[in-house]
mmCIF file of C-alpha atoms and ligand atoms in Angstrom:
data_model
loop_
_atom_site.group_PDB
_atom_site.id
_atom_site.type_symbol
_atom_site.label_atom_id
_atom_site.label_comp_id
_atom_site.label_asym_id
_atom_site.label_seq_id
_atom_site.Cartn_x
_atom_site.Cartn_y
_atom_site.Cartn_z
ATOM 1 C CA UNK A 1 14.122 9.053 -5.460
ATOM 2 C CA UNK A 2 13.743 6.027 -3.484
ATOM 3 C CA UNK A 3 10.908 4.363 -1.327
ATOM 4 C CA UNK A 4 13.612 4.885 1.578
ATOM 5 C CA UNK A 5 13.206 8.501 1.197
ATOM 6 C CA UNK A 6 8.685 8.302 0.798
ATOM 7 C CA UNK A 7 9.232 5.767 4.336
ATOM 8 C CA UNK A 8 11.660 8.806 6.149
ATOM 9 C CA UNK A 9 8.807 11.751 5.038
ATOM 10 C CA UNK A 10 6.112 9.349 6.241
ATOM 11 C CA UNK A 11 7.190 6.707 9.191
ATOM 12 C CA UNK A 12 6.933 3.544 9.139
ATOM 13 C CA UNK A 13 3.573 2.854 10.619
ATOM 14 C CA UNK A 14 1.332 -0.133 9.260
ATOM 15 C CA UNK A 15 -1.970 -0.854 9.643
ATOM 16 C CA UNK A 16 -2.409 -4.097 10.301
ATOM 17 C CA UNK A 17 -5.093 -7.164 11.444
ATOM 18 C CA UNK A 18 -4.790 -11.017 12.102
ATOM 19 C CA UNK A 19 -6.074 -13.791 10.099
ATOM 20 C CA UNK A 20 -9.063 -13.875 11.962
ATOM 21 C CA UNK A 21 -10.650 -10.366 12.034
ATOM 22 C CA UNK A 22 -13.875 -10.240 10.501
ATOM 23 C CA UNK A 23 -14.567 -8.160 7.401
ATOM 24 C CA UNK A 24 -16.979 -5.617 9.141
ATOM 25 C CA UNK A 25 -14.089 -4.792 11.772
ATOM 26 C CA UNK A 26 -11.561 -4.621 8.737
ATOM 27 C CA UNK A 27 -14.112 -2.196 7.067
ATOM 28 C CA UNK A 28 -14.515 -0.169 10.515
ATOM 29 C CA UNK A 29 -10.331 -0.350 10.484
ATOM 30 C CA UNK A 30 -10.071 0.888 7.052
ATOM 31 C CA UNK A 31 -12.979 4.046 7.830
ATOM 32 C CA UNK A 32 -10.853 4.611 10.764
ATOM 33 C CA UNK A 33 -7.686 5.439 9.474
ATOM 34 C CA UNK A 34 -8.599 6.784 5.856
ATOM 35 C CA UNK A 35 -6.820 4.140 4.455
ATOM 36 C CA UNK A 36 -7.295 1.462 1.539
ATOM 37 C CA UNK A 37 -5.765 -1.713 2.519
ATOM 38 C CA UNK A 38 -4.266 -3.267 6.030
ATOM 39 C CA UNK A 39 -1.763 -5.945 6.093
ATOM 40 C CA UNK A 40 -2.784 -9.618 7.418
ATOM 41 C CA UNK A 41 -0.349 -10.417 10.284
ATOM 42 C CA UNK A 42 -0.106 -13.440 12.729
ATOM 43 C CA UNK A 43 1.131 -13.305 16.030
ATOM 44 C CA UNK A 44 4.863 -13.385 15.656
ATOM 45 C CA UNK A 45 4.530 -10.446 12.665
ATOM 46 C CA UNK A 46 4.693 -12.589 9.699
ATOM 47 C CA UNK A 47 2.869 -11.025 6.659
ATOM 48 C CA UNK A 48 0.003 -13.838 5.798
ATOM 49 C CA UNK A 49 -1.664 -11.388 2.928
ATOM 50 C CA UNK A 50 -2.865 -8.137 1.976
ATOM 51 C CA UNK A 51 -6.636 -6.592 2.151
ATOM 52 C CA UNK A 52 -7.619 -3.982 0.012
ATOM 53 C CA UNK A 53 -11.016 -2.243 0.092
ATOM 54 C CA UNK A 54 -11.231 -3.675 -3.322
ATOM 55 C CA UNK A 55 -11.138 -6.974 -1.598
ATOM 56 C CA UNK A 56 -13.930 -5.858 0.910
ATOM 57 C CA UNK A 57 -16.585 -4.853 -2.482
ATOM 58 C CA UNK A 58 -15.634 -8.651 -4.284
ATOM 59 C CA UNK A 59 -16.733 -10.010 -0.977
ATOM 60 C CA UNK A 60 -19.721 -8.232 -0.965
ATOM 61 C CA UNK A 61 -20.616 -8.633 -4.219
ATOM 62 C CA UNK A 62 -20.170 -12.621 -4.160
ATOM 63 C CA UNK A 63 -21.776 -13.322 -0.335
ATOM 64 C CA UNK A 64 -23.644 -10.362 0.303
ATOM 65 C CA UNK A 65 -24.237 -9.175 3.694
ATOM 66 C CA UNK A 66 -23.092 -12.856 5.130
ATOM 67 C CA UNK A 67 -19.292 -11.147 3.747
ATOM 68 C CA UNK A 68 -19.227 -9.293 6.788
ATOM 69 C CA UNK A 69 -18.793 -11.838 9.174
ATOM 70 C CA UNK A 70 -15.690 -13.797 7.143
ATOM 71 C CA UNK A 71 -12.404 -13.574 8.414
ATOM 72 C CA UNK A 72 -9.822 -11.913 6.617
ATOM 73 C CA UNK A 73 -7.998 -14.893 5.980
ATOM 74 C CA UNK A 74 -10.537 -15.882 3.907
ATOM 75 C CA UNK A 75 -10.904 -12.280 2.097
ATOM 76 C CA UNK A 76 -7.064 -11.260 1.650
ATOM 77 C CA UNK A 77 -4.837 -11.791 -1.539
ATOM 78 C CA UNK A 78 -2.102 -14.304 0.063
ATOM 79 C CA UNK A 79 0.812 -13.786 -2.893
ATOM 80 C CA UNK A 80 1.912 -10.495 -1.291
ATOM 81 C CA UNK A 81 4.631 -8.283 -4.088
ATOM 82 C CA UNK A 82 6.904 -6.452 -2.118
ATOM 83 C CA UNK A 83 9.374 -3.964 -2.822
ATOM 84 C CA UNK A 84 13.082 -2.884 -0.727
ATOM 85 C CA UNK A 85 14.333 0.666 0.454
ATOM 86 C CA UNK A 86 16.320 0.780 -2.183
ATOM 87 C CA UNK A 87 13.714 0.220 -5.118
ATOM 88 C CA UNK A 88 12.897 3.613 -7.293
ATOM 89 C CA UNK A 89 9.486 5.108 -6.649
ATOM 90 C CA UNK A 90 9.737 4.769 -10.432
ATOM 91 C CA UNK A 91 10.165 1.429 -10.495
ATOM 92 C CA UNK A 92 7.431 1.116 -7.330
ATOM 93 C CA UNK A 93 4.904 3.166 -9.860
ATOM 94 C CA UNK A 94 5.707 0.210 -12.454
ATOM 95 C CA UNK A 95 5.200 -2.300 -10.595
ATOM 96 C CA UNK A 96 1.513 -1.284 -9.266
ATOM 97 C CA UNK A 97 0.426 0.083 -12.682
ATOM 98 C CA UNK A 98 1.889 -3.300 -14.200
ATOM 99 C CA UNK A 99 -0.267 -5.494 -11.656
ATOM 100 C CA UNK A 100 -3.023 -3.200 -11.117
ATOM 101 C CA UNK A 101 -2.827 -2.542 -7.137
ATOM 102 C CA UNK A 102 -2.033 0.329 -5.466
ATOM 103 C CA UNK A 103 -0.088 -1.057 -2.181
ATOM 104 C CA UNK A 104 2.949 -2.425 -1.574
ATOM 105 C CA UNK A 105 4.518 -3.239 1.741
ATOM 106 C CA UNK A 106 8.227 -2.308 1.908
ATOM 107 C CA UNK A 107 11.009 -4.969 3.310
ATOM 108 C CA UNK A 108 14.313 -4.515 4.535
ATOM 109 C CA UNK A 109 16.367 -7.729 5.381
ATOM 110 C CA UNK A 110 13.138 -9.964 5.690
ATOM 111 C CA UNK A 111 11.338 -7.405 8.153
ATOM 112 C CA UNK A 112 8.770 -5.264 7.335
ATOM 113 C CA UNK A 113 9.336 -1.348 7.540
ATOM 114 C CA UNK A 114 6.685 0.300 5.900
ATOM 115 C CA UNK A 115 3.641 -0.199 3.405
ATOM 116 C CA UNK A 116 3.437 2.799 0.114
ATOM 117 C CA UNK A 117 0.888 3.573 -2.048
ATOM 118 C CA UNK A 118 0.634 4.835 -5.550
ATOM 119 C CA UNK A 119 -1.044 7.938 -3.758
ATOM 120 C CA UNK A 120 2.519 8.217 -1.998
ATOM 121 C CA UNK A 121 4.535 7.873 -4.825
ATOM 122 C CA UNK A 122 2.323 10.041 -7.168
ATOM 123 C CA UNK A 123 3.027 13.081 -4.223
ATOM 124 C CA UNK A 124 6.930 12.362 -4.113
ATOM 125 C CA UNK A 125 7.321 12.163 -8.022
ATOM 126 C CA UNK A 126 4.938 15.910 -8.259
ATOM 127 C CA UNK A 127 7.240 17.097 -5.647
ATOM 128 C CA UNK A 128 10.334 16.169 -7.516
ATOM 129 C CA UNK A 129 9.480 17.286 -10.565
ATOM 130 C CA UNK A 130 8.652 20.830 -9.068
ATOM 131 C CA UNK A 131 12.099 21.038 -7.212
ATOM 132 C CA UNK A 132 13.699 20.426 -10.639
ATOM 133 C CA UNK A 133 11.847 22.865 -12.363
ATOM 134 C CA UNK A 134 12.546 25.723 -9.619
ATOM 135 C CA UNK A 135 16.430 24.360 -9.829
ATOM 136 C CA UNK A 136 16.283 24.982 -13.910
ATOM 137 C CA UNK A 137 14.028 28.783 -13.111
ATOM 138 C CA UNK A 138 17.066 29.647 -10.923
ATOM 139 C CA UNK A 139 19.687 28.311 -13.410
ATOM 140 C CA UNK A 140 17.996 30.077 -16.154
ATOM 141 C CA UNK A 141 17.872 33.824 -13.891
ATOM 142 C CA UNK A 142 20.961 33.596 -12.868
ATOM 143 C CA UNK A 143 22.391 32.608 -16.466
HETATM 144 P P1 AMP B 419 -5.706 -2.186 -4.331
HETATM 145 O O1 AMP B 419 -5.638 -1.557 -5.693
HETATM 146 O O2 AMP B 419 -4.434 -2.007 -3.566
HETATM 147 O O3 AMP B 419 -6.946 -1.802 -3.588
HETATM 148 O O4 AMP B 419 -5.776 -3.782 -4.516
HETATM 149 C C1 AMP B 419 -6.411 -4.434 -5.592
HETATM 150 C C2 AMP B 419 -6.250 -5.943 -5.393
HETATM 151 O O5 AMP B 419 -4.850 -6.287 -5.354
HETATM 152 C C3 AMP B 419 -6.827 -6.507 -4.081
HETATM 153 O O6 AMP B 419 -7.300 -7.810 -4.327
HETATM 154 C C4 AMP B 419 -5.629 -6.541 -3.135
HETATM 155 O O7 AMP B 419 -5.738 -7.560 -2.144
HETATM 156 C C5 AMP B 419 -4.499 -6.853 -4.092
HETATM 157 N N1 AMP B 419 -3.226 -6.227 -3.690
HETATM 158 C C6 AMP B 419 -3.020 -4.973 -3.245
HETATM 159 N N2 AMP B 419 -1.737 -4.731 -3.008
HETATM 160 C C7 AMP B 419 -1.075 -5.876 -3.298
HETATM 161 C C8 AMP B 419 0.298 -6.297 -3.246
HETATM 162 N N3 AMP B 419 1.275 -5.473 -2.860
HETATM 163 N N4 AMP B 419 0.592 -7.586 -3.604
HETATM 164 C C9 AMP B 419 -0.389 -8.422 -4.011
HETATM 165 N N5 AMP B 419 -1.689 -8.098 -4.092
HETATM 166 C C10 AMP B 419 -2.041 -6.852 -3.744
#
């Protein structure tokens, strides 16, 4: 299974601020859509970085209260890893266990198209595994 197929099941929708948000409206933005990270866009689109609640806590932690008023700019992990329609969820599941994140955008010819999480790709691989274990139950009754 793909990340094209996790992106057809659940849109294409991103969450997203711009470099200058501050952290208490990311926080309200994250609340709001049950969500654990939004992408940092500018104007034209361009992905500047990624947020991650995880980001929101090390703010915290470091500046206190004074954490909430920082833009994201200054919050946001700017080396964003992406991954392509085409890469395995497998591979996907690597990737954030490997670098210990659980988002990664998806890009298709330089644009982005979608954002998955390991939550996502923990659901498809269950659901796989279940549709080949009903396939090998029918094989096995009708053998
Ligand atoms: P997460 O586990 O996704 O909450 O993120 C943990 C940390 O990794 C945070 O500092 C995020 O900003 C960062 N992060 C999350 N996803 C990515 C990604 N795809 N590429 C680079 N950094 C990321």
């Amino acid at each position: 299974m793909t990340i094209g197929a996790i992106l057809r099941g659940k849109g294409t929708g991103v969450v997203a601020v711009g470099p200058e948000e501050r952290l208490d409206a990311v926080a309200r933005k994250l609340s709001a859509h049950r969500i654990g990270a939004v992408l940092v866009r500018d104007e034209g689109g361009a992905v500047l970085g990624i947020l991650s609640e995880r980001d929101v806590v090390r703010a915290l932690a470091d500046r206190g209260e004074a954490a909430l008023a920082l833009p994201a700019a200054e919050v946001m992990t700017r080396d964003v890893v992406t991954v392509g329609l085409a890469t395995s969820v497998q591979q996907a599941m690597e990737i954030m266990t490997d670098r210990r994140f659980r988002h990664l955008p998806v890009m298709d010819e330089g644009k982005l198209v979608g954002l998955v999480s390991i939550g996502d790709c923990v659901k498809a691989r269950i659901a796989e595994a279940e549709q080949e274990a009903e396939a090998l139950r029918s094989f096995v009754v009708a053998g």
